[in-house]
XYZ file of C-alpha atoms in Angstrom:
727
model
C -16.423 -60.487 -26.968
C -16.240 -62.926 -24.057
C -19.828 -63.756 -23.233
C -18.748 -65.053 -19.827
C -17.506 -61.648 -18.672
C -19.247 -60.701 -15.480
C -18.650 -56.957 -15.605
C -22.139 -56.204 -16.941
C -23.868 -58.952 -14.971
C -25.924 -58.029 -11.960
C -24.710 -59.813 -8.816
C -27.653 -61.463 -7.127
C -25.687 -63.515 -4.541
C -23.770 -60.982 -2.433
C -22.288 -63.565 -0.057
C -22.003 -66.909 -1.726
C -21.191 -65.365 -5.052
C -18.254 -63.476 -3.598
C -17.017 -66.500 -1.782
C -17.381 -68.707 -4.793
C -15.678 -66.243 -7.096
C -12.777 -65.884 -4.637
C -12.404 -69.656 -4.493
C -12.439 -69.815 -8.273
C -9.794 -67.119 -8.512
C -7.628 -68.857 -5.962
C -8.058 -72.115 -7.829
C -7.040 -70.449 -11.068
C -3.979 -68.854 -9.479
C -2.981 -72.144 -7.952
C -3.496 -73.907 -11.225
C -1.410 -71.344 -13.035
C 1.445 -71.677 -10.549
C 1.471 -75.447 -10.593
C 1.236 -75.700 -14.395
C -0.931 -77.712 -16.740
C -0.435 -81.017 -14.887
C -1.733 -79.837 -11.468
C -5.587 -79.789 -11.502
C -6.352 -80.345 -7.866
C -7.847 -76.902 -7.237
C -9.985 -77.209 -10.297
C -11.257 -80.612 -9.216
C -12.090 -79.231 -5.750
C -13.963 -76.401 -7.374
C -15.775 -78.877 -9.606
C -16.872 -80.939 -6.619
C -18.086 -77.863 -4.781
C -20.053 -76.687 -7.763
C -21.574 -80.131 -8.203
C -22.768 -80.031 -4.613
C -24.356 -76.656 -5.166
C -25.998 -77.902 -8.363
C -27.402 -80.909 -6.542
C -28.522 -78.687 -3.672
C -30.550 -76.402 -5.925
C -31.768 -79.061 -8.324
C -29.898 -77.869 -11.430
C -28.733 -81.246 -12.705
C -30.820 -80.886 -15.941
C -29.565 -77.414 -16.717
C -26.667 -78.603 -18.895
C -27.501 -77.159 -22.268
C -25.152 -74.303 -22.349
C -26.288 -72.953 -25.736
C -29.588 -71.657 -24.340
C -27.987 -69.845 -21.429
C -24.922 -68.216 -22.912
C -26.802 -65.044 -23.813
C -29.578 -63.578 -21.661
C -31.629 -60.445 -21.655
C -29.023 -58.537 -19.619
C -26.417 -58.896 -22.385
C -26.014 -55.921 -24.726
C -27.483 -56.694 -28.205
C -24.719 -54.873 -30.019
C -22.075 -57.090 -28.475
C -23.871 -60.249 -29.484
C -24.340 -59.154 -33.074
C -20.593 -58.825 -33.580
C -20.250 -62.587 -34.043
C -22.369 -64.929 -36.152
C -24.309 -67.719 -34.434
C -22.184 -70.436 -32.905
C -18.876 -68.612 -33.162
C -15.934 -70.719 -32.050
C -13.511 -68.593 -30.124
C -10.049 -69.471 -28.775
C -9.756 -69.542 -24.979
C -7.527 -67.037 -23.342
C -6.696 -68.299 -19.804
C -5.099 -65.038 -18.754
C -8.180 -63.090 -19.854
C -10.491 -65.549 -18.099
C -8.540 -65.200 -14.890
C -8.654 -61.424 -15.188
C -12.391 -61.429 -15.857
C -13.095 -63.605 -12.899
C -10.982 -61.446 -10.611
C -12.851 -58.361 -11.821
C -16.126 -60.170 -11.298
C -15.148 -61.068 -7.769
C -14.123 -57.520 -6.948
C -17.351 -56.210 -8.374
C -19.337 -58.703 -6.338
C -17.547 -57.648 -3.165
C -18.253 -54.029 -3.881
C -21.914 -54.737 -4.536
C -22.114 -56.847 -1.390
C -21.945 -53.684 0.658
C -25.146 -52.241 -0.738
C -27.125 -55.188 -1.998
C -29.415 -56.988 0.426
C -31.468 -59.029 -1.963
C -31.451 -62.761 -1.904
C -33.725 -64.710 -4.173
C -34.021 -67.937 -6.028
C -33.547 -66.251 -9.391
C -30.267 -64.710 -8.324
C -29.072 -67.905 -6.764
C -29.879 -69.929 -9.869
C -28.188 -67.409 -12.074
C -25.010 -67.485 -10.011
C -25.000 -71.248 -9.857
C -25.504 -71.500 -13.590
C -22.482 -69.286 -14.132
C -20.340 -71.403 -11.874
C -21.641 -74.563 -13.488
C -20.869 -73.298 -16.951
C -17.400 -72.257 -15.931
C -16.509 -75.621 -14.492
C -18.228 -77.764 -17.139
C -17.415 -75.674 -20.103
C -14.653 -73.152 -19.972
C -12.340 -75.026 -17.665
C -12.373 -78.183 -19.722
C -12.616 -77.044 -23.370
C -10.028 -75.389 -25.500
C -12.708 -73.571 -27.506
C -15.883 -71.952 -26.297
C -19.154 -71.722 -28.313
C -21.397 -68.704 -28.129
C -24.979 -68.966 -29.325
C -26.450 -65.808 -30.745
C -30.039 -65.488 -29.551
C -32.897 -64.807 -31.884
C -34.370 -61.339 -31.987
C -37.025 -60.848 -29.382
C -39.284 -58.979 -31.764
C -39.462 -59.775 -35.451
C -38.555 -56.937 -37.773
C -41.549 -54.828 -38.683
C -42.676 -55.339 -42.296
C -42.215 -52.529 -44.825
C -45.417 -50.588 -45.556
C -44.291 -47.787 -47.918
C -42.089 -47.578 -50.992
C -39.243 -45.087 -51.485
C -39.395 -43.897 -55.098
C -35.963 -42.270 -54.886
C -34.168 -45.363 -53.607
C -36.585 -47.783 -55.285
C -36.848 -49.962 -52.176
C -39.586 -50.825 -49.613
C -39.189 -49.111 -46.228
C -41.119 -48.711 -42.998
C -43.189 -45.595 -42.455
C -41.136 -44.256 -39.535
C -37.978 -44.349 -41.685
C -39.495 -41.564 -43.769
C -39.420 -39.309 -40.699
C -36.184 -40.284 -38.959
C -34.032 -42.079 -41.518
C -32.082 -41.130 -44.620
C -35.365 -41.303 -46.574
C -36.608 -38.095 -44.940
C -36.290 -35.996 -48.110
C -37.234 -38.797 -50.497
C -40.515 -39.321 -52.283
C -42.541 -42.213 -50.902
C -45.778 -43.835 -52.040
C -47.977 -46.544 -50.539
C -46.676 -50.055 -51.015
C -49.901 -51.118 -52.790
C -49.525 -48.279 -55.282
C -45.895 -49.237 -55.911
C -46.980 -52.846 -56.353
C -49.639 -51.868 -58.907
C -47.132 -49.637 -60.696
C -44.607 -52.460 -60.812
C -47.268 -54.835 -62.125
C -48.273 -52.313 -64.789
C -44.647 -51.875 -65.770
C -44.188 -55.636 -65.975
C -47.347 -55.975 -68.066
C -46.134 -53.214 -70.385
C -42.768 -54.896 -70.730
C -44.499 -58.223 -71.329
C -46.630 -56.590 -74.024
C -43.523 -55.097 -75.615
C -41.804 -58.470 -75.333
C -44.749 -60.223 -76.967
C -44.766 -57.614 -79.705
C -41.033 -58.086 -80.204
C -41.544 -61.861 -80.291
C -44.170 -61.439 -82.998
C -41.874 -59.142 -84.949
C -38.996 -61.583 -84.586
C -41.236 -64.465 -85.660
C -42.344 -62.475 -88.694
C -38.738 -61.609 -89.427
C -37.772 -65.272 -89.015
C -40.522 -66.213 -91.454
C -39.156 -63.629 -93.873
C -35.677 -65.011 -93.398
C -36.962 -68.524 -93.985
C -38.656 -67.389 -97.181
C -35.483 -65.636 -98.290
C -33.435 -68.724 -97.374
C -35.697 -70.946 -99.455
C -35.704 -68.430 -102.301
C -31.911 -68.140 -102.279
C -31.562 -71.920 -102.150
C -33.959 -72.347 -105.060
C -32.264 -69.542 -106.956
C -28.813 -71.038 -106.602
C -30.222 -74.454 -107.519
C -31.591 -72.931 -110.685
C -28.233 -71.284 -111.314
C -26.472 -74.620 -110.910
C -28.860 -76.176 -113.393
C -28.293 -73.196 -115.681
C -24.503 -73.592 -115.461
C -24.747 -77.316 -116.116
C -27.063 -76.779 -119.064
C -24.765 -74.140 -120.570
C -21.713 -76.286 -119.952
C -23.253 -79.302 -121.638
C -24.401 -77.132 -124.517
C -20.894 -75.751 -124.965
C -19.384 -79.252 -124.866
C -21.878 -80.467 -127.426
C -21.114 -77.504 -129.669
C -17.374 -78.054 -129.385
C -17.747 -81.780 -130.091
C -19.866 -81.025 -133.118
C -17.340 -78.518 -134.417
C -14.555 -81.034 -133.790
C -16.347 -83.715 -135.783
C -17.097 -81.285 -138.596
C -13.494 -80.108 -138.792
C -12.063 -83.639 -138.644
C -14.401 -84.783 -141.385
C -13.518 -81.800 -143.612
C -9.811 -82.379 -143.095
C -10.148 -86.089 -143.961
C -11.993 -85.359 -147.167
C -9.460 -82.748 -148.215
C -6.608 -85.117 -147.393
C -8.155 -87.895 -149.440
C -8.723 -85.588 -152.368
C -5.144 -84.369 -152.405
C -3.640 -87.812 -151.957
C -5.756 -89.265 -154.749
C -4.724 -86.470 -157.098
C -1.067 -86.903 -156.224
C -1.304 -90.667 -156.553
C -2.887 -90.407 -160.015
C -0.221 -87.979 -161.085
C 2.429 -90.272 -159.684
C 1.065 -93.272 -161.640
C 0.904 -91.249 -164.870
C 4.420 -90.043 -164.318
C 5.621 -93.649 -163.814
C 3.927 -94.817 -166.962
C 5.560 -92.031 -169.011
C 8.898 -92.836 -167.479
C 8.599 -96.497 -168.428
C 7.653 -95.530 -171.998
C 10.665 -93.242 -172.245
C 12.990 -95.949 -170.965
C 11.563 -98.441 -173.420
C 12.039 -96.023 -176.349
C 15.621 -95.380 -175.297
C 16.399 -99.056 -175.144
C 14.775 -99.623 -178.551
C 16.728 -96.789 -180.118
C 19.966 -98.094 -178.627
C 19.261 -101.492 -180.105
C 18.490 -99.923 -183.478
C 21.846 -98.225 -183.511
C 23.602 -101.570 -183.574
C 21.571 -102.899 -186.501
C 22.471 -102.910 -190.116
C 21.754 -99.873 -192.168
C 18.921 -101.426 -194.160
C 17.236 -102.692 -190.965
C 18.086 -99.459 -189.147
C 16.361 -97.413 -191.816
C 13.282 -99.596 -191.685
C 13.036 -99.476 -187.984
C 13.954 -95.777 -187.811
C 10.962 -94.754 -189.874
C 8.608 -96.613 -187.558
C 10.451 -95.300 -184.487
C 10.258 -91.766 -185.747
C 6.480 -91.984 -186.056
C 6.275 -93.468 -182.616
C 8.556 -90.857 -181.098
C 6.621 -88.154 -182.821
C 3.378 -89.295 -181.350
C 4.925 -89.714 -177.891
C 6.542 -86.326 -177.892
C 3.379 -84.675 -179.155
C 1.458 -86.022 -176.103
C 1.593 -83.377 -173.316
C 3.178 -84.573 -170.176
C 1.868 -82.948 -166.916
C 4.924 -82.153 -164.886
C 3.235 -79.755 -162.432
C 2.089 -81.015 -159.018
C -1.639 -80.864 -158.890
C -1.827 -80.753 -155.049
C 0.643 -78.595 -153.159
C 2.072 -80.048 -149.978
C 1.516 -76.844 -147.999
C -1.401 -76.925 -145.542
C -4.051 -74.240 -145.667
C -4.689 -72.117 -142.535
C -7.730 -73.778 -140.999
C -9.445 -70.970 -139.067
C -11.948 -72.253 -136.516
C -15.102 -70.183 -135.953
C -15.883 -70.176 -132.223
C -18.260 -67.209 -132.268
C -21.247 -69.298 -131.267
C -19.186 -70.869 -128.492
C -18.165 -67.436 -127.267
C -21.787 -66.429 -127.318
C -22.646 -69.407 -125.192
C -19.796 -68.632 -122.830
C -21.017 -65.090 -122.540
C -24.471 -66.271 -121.580
C -23.059 -67.918 -118.456
C -23.288 -65.117 -115.851
C -21.499 -64.969 -112.567
C -24.335 -62.797 -111.160
C -27.384 -64.911 -110.233
C -30.948 -63.833 -110.783
C -32.296 -61.932 -107.760
C -34.500 -63.468 -105.128
C -38.138 -62.525 -104.730
C -38.697 -59.081 -103.156
C -40.857 -58.724 -100.040
C -43.600 -56.161 -100.514
C -44.427 -54.160 -97.385
C -47.931 -53.745 -95.963
C -49.520 -50.382 -96.549
C -48.191 -47.744 -94.180
C -50.577 -45.299 -92.481
C -51.241 -42.080 -94.383
C -49.402 -43.421 -97.441
C -52.203 -42.697 -99.903
C -54.214 -39.834 -101.319
C -57.467 -39.953 -103.194
C -55.678 -40.626 -106.483
C -52.271 -42.048 -105.550
C -50.599 -44.555 -103.270
C -46.992 -45.085 -102.231
C -45.867 -48.714 -102.416
C -42.655 -49.909 -100.738
C -40.823 -53.221 -100.777
C -37.546 -54.745 -99.577
C -34.920 -57.208 -100.776
C -33.545 -59.383 -97.965
C -30.402 -60.413 -99.829
C -27.309 -58.979 -101.487
C -28.572 -59.708 -104.970
C -27.623 -57.362 -107.771
C -30.752 -55.659 -109.071
C -30.867 -53.413 -112.109
C -34.568 -52.539 -111.946
C -37.901 -53.454 -110.417
C -41.171 -54.030 -112.184
C -44.223 -53.098 -110.117
C -47.535 -54.516 -111.300
C -50.995 -53.593 -110.011
C -54.669 -53.884 -110.787
C -57.906 -52.948 -109.017
C -59.607 -55.401 -106.710
C -63.168 -56.135 -107.741
C -65.771 -57.595 -105.406
C -63.101 -57.919 -102.709
C -61.613 -60.838 -104.637
C -57.965 -60.243 -105.598
C -56.503 -62.101 -108.512
C -59.379 -62.037 -110.980
C -58.841 -61.339 -114.654
C -58.480 -57.579 -114.529
C -56.060 -55.709 -116.698
C -52.724 -55.318 -114.926
C -50.572 -52.208 -115.216
C -46.801 -52.191 -114.824
C -44.295 -49.560 -113.791
C -40.499 -49.971 -114.010
C -38.406 -48.215 -111.361
C -34.900 -48.465 -109.932
C -35.805 -47.674 -106.309
C -37.517 -49.872 -103.739
C -40.589 -47.636 -103.704
C -42.984 -46.168 -106.213
C -45.803 -43.608 -106.080
C -48.560 -44.832 -108.352
C -50.909 -42.087 -109.565
C -54.157 -41.725 -111.517
C -56.035 -44.098 -109.230
C -59.685 -44.111 -108.164
C -60.443 -42.794 -104.624
C -61.415 -45.217 -101.845
C -60.545 -48.237 -104.008
C -58.479 -51.327 -103.270
C -55.583 -52.275 -105.542
C -53.366 -55.333 -105.400
C -49.661 -54.882 -106.020
C -46.783 -57.287 -106.661
C -43.185 -56.678 -107.681
C -40.329 -58.539 -109.402
C -36.612 -57.725 -109.419
C -34.576 -57.832 -112.632
C -30.911 -58.042 -113.664
C -29.130 -59.359 -116.741
C -29.517 -62.897 -115.450
C -33.281 -62.563 -115.597
C -36.277 -61.747 -113.391
C -36.808 -62.873 -109.832
C -39.871 -64.770 -108.662
C -42.845 -62.531 -107.973
C -43.408 -61.200 -104.476
C -46.548 -61.892 -102.519
C -49.574 -59.834 -103.546
C -50.377 -56.932 -101.205
C -53.616 -54.950 -101.161
C -53.314 -51.168 -100.910
C -56.168 -48.694 -100.699
C -56.445 -45.135 -101.882
C -57.708 -42.448 -99.531
C -61.394 -41.508 -99.723
C -62.904 -38.561 -101.497
C -63.739 -35.589 -99.239
C -67.216 -35.698 -97.659
C -69.887 -33.160 -98.576
C -71.363 -31.249 -95.618
C -75.126 -30.741 -95.750
C -75.131 -27.100 -94.774
C -78.916 -26.849 -94.878
C -79.232 -29.566 -92.252
C -76.846 -28.071 -89.687
C -78.490 -27.575 -86.299
C -76.893 -25.794 -83.375
C -77.456 -24.338 -79.937
C -75.284 -22.520 -77.446
C -73.510 -25.700 -76.304
C -73.347 -27.932 -79.378
C -73.800 -28.404 -83.097
C -75.232 -31.333 -85.037
C -73.711 -31.616 -88.499
C -74.533 -34.072 -91.273
C -72.684 -34.902 -94.454
C -72.606 -37.217 -97.427
C -69.778 -39.697 -97.744
C -68.839 -38.774 -101.303
C -67.552 -42.332 -101.852
C -69.122 -45.339 -103.496
C -67.393 -47.762 -101.124
C -67.798 -47.437 -97.350
C -65.057 -45.768 -95.319
C -63.702 -46.659 -91.881
C -64.541 -43.448 -90.012
C -64.806 -39.675 -90.202
C -63.054 -36.807 -88.448
C -64.621 -33.409 -87.727
C -62.206 -30.480 -87.486
C -63.218 -27.207 -85.838
C -61.588 -23.811 -86.136
C -62.689 -20.689 -84.288
C -63.457 -18.187 -87.020
C -62.629 -15.105 -84.951
C -59.499 -16.574 -83.431
C -56.105 -15.116 -84.442
C -55.140 -18.736 -85.158
C -58.094 -19.268 -87.463
C -55.962 -21.180 -89.933
C -55.172 -23.930 -87.412
C -57.349 -26.705 -86.096
C -58.459 -25.984 -82.548
C -60.369 -29.231 -82.000
C -60.819 -32.570 -83.724
C -63.452 -35.235 -83.152
C -62.163 -38.569 -84.471
C -63.532 -42.064 -84.982
C -67.047 -41.029 -86.068
C -68.685 -44.116 -87.636
C -71.721 -42.457 -89.248
C -72.371 -39.418 -91.436
C -73.418 -37.142 -88.581
C -71.917 -35.949 -85.335
C -73.011 -33.995 -82.286
C -70.084 -31.833 -81.199
C -69.872 -29.905 -77.923
C -68.862 -26.246 -78.379
C -68.375 -23.055 -76.396
C -71.297 -20.570 -76.219
C -71.208 -17.327 -78.183
C -68.546 -18.426 -80.656
C -68.262 -18.764 -84.440
C -66.649 -21.858 -85.916
C -65.535 -23.115 -89.295
C -66.134 -26.854 -89.615
C -64.435 -29.361 -91.921
C -64.943 -33.097 -92.294
C -62.476 -35.745 -93.431
C -63.106 -39.384 -94.343
C -60.596 -42.045 -93.292
C -59.742 -45.572 -94.373
C -56.646 -47.764 -94.228
C -55.006 -45.624 -96.896
C -55.237 -42.457 -94.847
C -57.466 -39.395 -94.503
C -59.113 -37.561 -97.339
C -58.583 -33.898 -97.959
C -60.832 -31.480 -96.104
C -64.384 -31.009 -97.161
C -65.719 -27.611 -98.116
C -66.030 -25.493 -94.949
C -69.292 -24.799 -93.143
C -69.880 -21.898 -90.753
C -71.508 -22.509 -87.358
C -72.524 -19.989 -84.689
C -73.284 -20.943 -81.096
C -75.548 -17.955 -80.516
C -78.976 -19.211 -79.583
C -80.589 -22.227 -81.211
C -80.560 -22.574 -84.994
C -82.754 -24.982 -86.940
C -84.718 -25.308 -90.180
C -88.166 -26.625 -90.922
C -88.320 -30.356 -91.597
C -89.679 -31.004 -95.084
C -90.243 -34.678 -94.292
C -93.003 -33.716 -91.809
C -94.561 -30.969 -93.930
C -98.249 -31.228 -94.828
C -98.785 -31.277 -98.606
C -100.747 -27.994 -98.445
C -97.704 -26.172 -97.036
C -94.658 -24.850 -98.873
C -91.289 -24.288 -97.168
C -89.043 -21.506 -98.403
C -85.531 -22.078 -99.739
C -83.886 -20.986 -96.504
C -86.107 -23.364 -94.506
C -87.366 -20.659 -92.169
C -90.716 -19.653 -93.709
C -93.815 -21.819 -94.198
C -96.613 -20.729 -96.546
C -100.111 -22.084 -97.041
C -101.550 -21.262 -100.456
C -105.158 -21.092 -101.648
C -104.852 -24.182 -103.804
C -105.569 -27.409 -102.016
C -105.099 -31.069 -102.712
C -108.302 -33.064 -102.203
C -108.278 -34.708 -98.787
C -109.050 -38.132 -100.272
C -105.682 -38.017 -102.068
C -103.761 -37.609 -98.769
C -102.485 -40.915 -97.458
C -101.806 -41.405 -93.764
C -98.162 -41.308 -92.660
C -96.163 -41.669 -89.464
C -93.777 -38.877 -90.406
C -95.877 -36.402 -92.425
C -98.866 -34.449 -91.137
C -102.010 -35.349 -93.089
C -104.923 -33.919 -91.058
C -103.357 -31.026 -89.199
C -101.802 -28.624 -91.732
C -98.525 -28.410 -89.848
C -94.780 -28.851 -90.062
C -92.110 -29.555 -87.434
C -88.683 -27.990 -86.991
C -85.345 -29.829 -86.779
C -84.290 -28.628 -83.349
C -80.975 -30.045 -82.154
C -81.508 -32.897 -79.625
C -79.616 -31.276 -76.758
C -80.971 -30.521 -73.313
C -80.602 -27.126 -71.750
C -82.677 -24.209 -73.022
C -83.698 -23.196 -76.560
C -85.287 -19.960 -77.729
C -86.830 -18.967 -81.055
C -89.363 -16.462 -82.301
C -92.231 -16.756 -84.780
C -93.452 -13.815 -86.825
C -97.249 -14.100 -87.262
C -100.166 -12.236 -88.825
C -102.693 -11.176 -86.227
C -105.572 -12.020 -88.608
C -104.238 -15.503 -89.282
C -105.332 -18.721 -87.594
C -102.188 -20.504 -86.483
C -100.761 -22.838 -83.871
C -97.186 -22.826 -82.521
C -95.557 -24.935 -79.868
C -93.600 -28.164 -79.399
C -94.366 -31.877 -79.780
C -92.646 -35.219 -79.456
C -91.294 -36.697 -82.652
C -93.806 -39.554 -82.553
C -96.818 -37.289 -82.077
C -99.866 -38.504 -83.965
C -99.849 -36.849 -87.377
C -103.582 -37.431 -87.919
C -104.645 -35.201 -85.000
C -104.504 -31.498 -84.318
C -101.655 -30.073 -82.276
C -102.565 -29.873 -78.595
C -105.214 -32.565 -78.935
C -103.115 -35.167 -77.148
C -100.558 -35.547 -74.378
C -97.620 -35.435 -76.804
C -97.801 -31.735 -77.726
C -97.969 -28.349 -75.995
C -99.215 -25.461 -78.173
C -100.476 -21.899 -78.348
C -103.382 -21.604 -80.822
C -104.810 -18.374 -82.221
C -108.145 -18.065 -84.051
C -109.556 -14.870 -85.498
C -113.307 -14.530 -86.037
C -115.671 -11.531 -86.073
C -112.784 -9.160 -85.301
C -112.063 -11.061 -82.108
C -108.860 -12.837 -81.157
C -108.948 -16.063 -79.260
C -105.818 -17.572 -77.694
C -105.614 -21.063 -76.262
C -102.719 -22.877 -74.608
C -103.547 -26.474 -75.424
C -102.278 -29.733 -74.006
C -104.334 -32.916 -74.184
C -107.325 -30.802 -75.351
C -107.292 -28.627 -72.226
C -106.512 -24.920 -71.930
C -106.408 -22.411 -69.084
C -108.682 -19.372 -69.077
C -106.321 -16.626 -70.175
C -107.175 -13.316 -71.836
C -104.639 -11.632 -74.132
C -105.627 -8.073 -74.896
C -102.860 -7.129 -77.334
C -102.428 -9.580 -80.194
C -98.712 -10.405 -80.545
C -97.057 -10.001 -83.936
C -93.963 -11.897 -82.885
C -94.138 -14.729 -80.407
C -91.109 -15.782 -78.407
C -90.899 -19.422 -77.343
C -88.541 -20.660 -74.611
C -88.014 -24.393 -74.146
C -86.348 -25.123 -70.805
C -85.362 -28.787 -70.397
C -83.716 -28.225 -67.026
C -86.950 -27.026 -65.412
C -89.314 -28.919 -67.778
C -91.009 -25.666 -68.806
C -92.317 -24.223 -72.083
C -92.961 -20.450 -72.060
C -94.534 -18.061 -74.582
C -93.804 -14.328 -74.819
C -95.034 -11.267 -76.715
C -91.714 -10.083 -78.075
C -92.809 -6.576 -79.010
C -94.213 -5.898 -75.531
C -91.644 -8.040 -73.664
C -94.663 -9.686 -72.084
C -94.929 -13.173 -70.637
C -98.019 -14.962 -71.934
C -98.057 -18.460 -70.454
C -95.796 -21.268 -69.194
C -96.433 -25.023 -69.417
C -95.015 -27.464 -66.919
C -94.079 -30.384 -69.174
C -92.993 -33.935 -68.594
C -90.146 -33.974 -71.133
C -88.932 -37.547 -70.903
C -87.772 -37.337 -74.512
C -86.688 -34.602 -76.898
C -89.409 -32.361 -78.344
C -89.374 -30.375 -81.572
C -90.931 -27.052 -82.639
C -94.205 -27.338 -84.564
C -96.148 -24.805 -86.650
C -99.669 -25.023 -88.066
C -101.697 -22.785 -90.421
C -105.482 -23.157 -90.469
C -105.989 -20.780 -93.414
C -103.827 -19.304 -96.168
C -100.932 -17.238 -94.951
C -97.383 -17.648 -93.718
C -95.293 -18.004 -90.601
C -91.673 -16.925 -90.426
C -89.238 -18.395 -87.915
C -86.439 -16.334 -86.376
C -83.765 -18.367 -84.638
C -80.071 -18.302 -83.958
C -80.630 -15.399 -81.562
C -79.754 -14.969 -77.930
C -82.398 -15.129 -75.230
C -83.673 -11.532 -74.705
C -83.293 -9.960 -71.313
C -87.052 -9.742 -70.730
C -87.346 -13.518 -71.113
C -87.080 -15.110 -67.694
C -87.198 -18.737 -66.712
C -90.581 -19.347 -65.106
């Protein structure tokens, strides 16, 4: 694009602009006709423009870069070239543009009457630029202006494209159908993702460091193992050489002795043979000499010679060789050498195995599964797993160790004690020998199943409080309560689990009007125990038993924990010691009501001729005072004397004036935590007797008192009757 084109430029000088443009066009035409060497018209135009510049005070307006592009120029045209684009001049195009500009100016001159300083300056600037820039330079430089308004920052995030965008792009752009979220939310999500990846990376770094440590241990073990093998080879080699040298010396010595023996025998035989030969030769020579003698001398000598020859011939001459020249076959016994050679193995002893930490849920109450690895290509024929119990949390003491030989890299060890720690270590074996022992690892068996205290279960319509015994000598990590709806078609499955319970009791929220089967498991690092024996729970009304720990010594609680009896026999009062938990003055007992707010209802079956007191009290109520004699208890007391019934509703020794005409045989008691009310009812007549307004800042518990021999029977685990209303 030629930024000097005047087609889109508004003509502000209708007269002078037209005249000037015509003069410029004429100058260009003249210049074109005369050629490159004729510049007279251009110089005239330059002088004229200089005069106009001086006239309007535009001498300082010479920085063309700031004026090449103005607000009237289309933005799209400017953006086609990068800033400071150098473009080749086209004289023909320039001449054509100026002609078109002049024609346009003439046409606009007919309808444009405006004349102002802004238009004049603009026109002069154009002429000045043409003469000082375009007419004298082979290249022209266009400066791309900066954007008038900075681009609006992104404020939302496109989840589909995974890129920040501006809000209006969601409505009008290609992101219309995409899912977008606030930029802050995307930033937090990205940070969370980065943190997760960093956590994974840290975890991987730890794993790699552990693996590198394992590799280093294996490297050292392999190096030590091969060093031992080299020493073993050298030792065997030296032993074999020593054995061979010894055998060589023994054989050489035996051969020398045998050689000497044979040579001595042959030499002696040779000497004897020589002596006999000399004797024979001498006899022959003597006989020959005798033959030449006279007869008389011959006869004399012959007799002596005959005796001599007789003796010589009678002597036995050994003509057999005592030592044969043949050599015996000297067989060499190399059996011990072969045995030594056979003891040199090409397979090295294995490196030390790496025993794995205990895996979750890898143990039962009497067994544990131990696994290990071998980080090398060693040949292993078997593994020997050793273990012993840990006593006093101090591994390595002098306990008896047990061993098991297996061929796999795992072993299930049985007949163990529940909830007990054992230390394990393993060695690898082949015909070259055993490996070094692995590190010792402590494994733990799963706990024994807990024992639910069924007689101490307390429940209401919203919850149940269950207690149990651990069943283990050593402490466990936690407990898990499993609940199954008894009437559900999926009664065999677990419908709810409460995990991570640190103590031997748990308050579990339940649904009203349901029956549940409850199990408890104990957990440690070895895994969970098997289920405990089941216990049945019903969320129908409130269920509790009488608390024997608060029972006065004159009272007896039945086996089911729902009936209290006062007998005729009494313990002398002087033998009763004061206690913070047990009643000593008031012959009373408290009930173990579940500590859950809401409402609780129970009924007490009474004898109308019996003096009794029923109601509620705080757990820390004074046990040396009567019920209702302080601000910590609210009670209904009945006394029978002279065939008259007296009923009192006591709190802090005060009672309202109330007359009850029909003695109740069964009293209903409603404890309403939500409204801080305690109400009494005659169950048989469905009659409301009285309601306390209580300040129940803590949990209260049912209490029962007998002033003379008799019994009270508690009925609970029942729904609130329809006649009982919340007063």
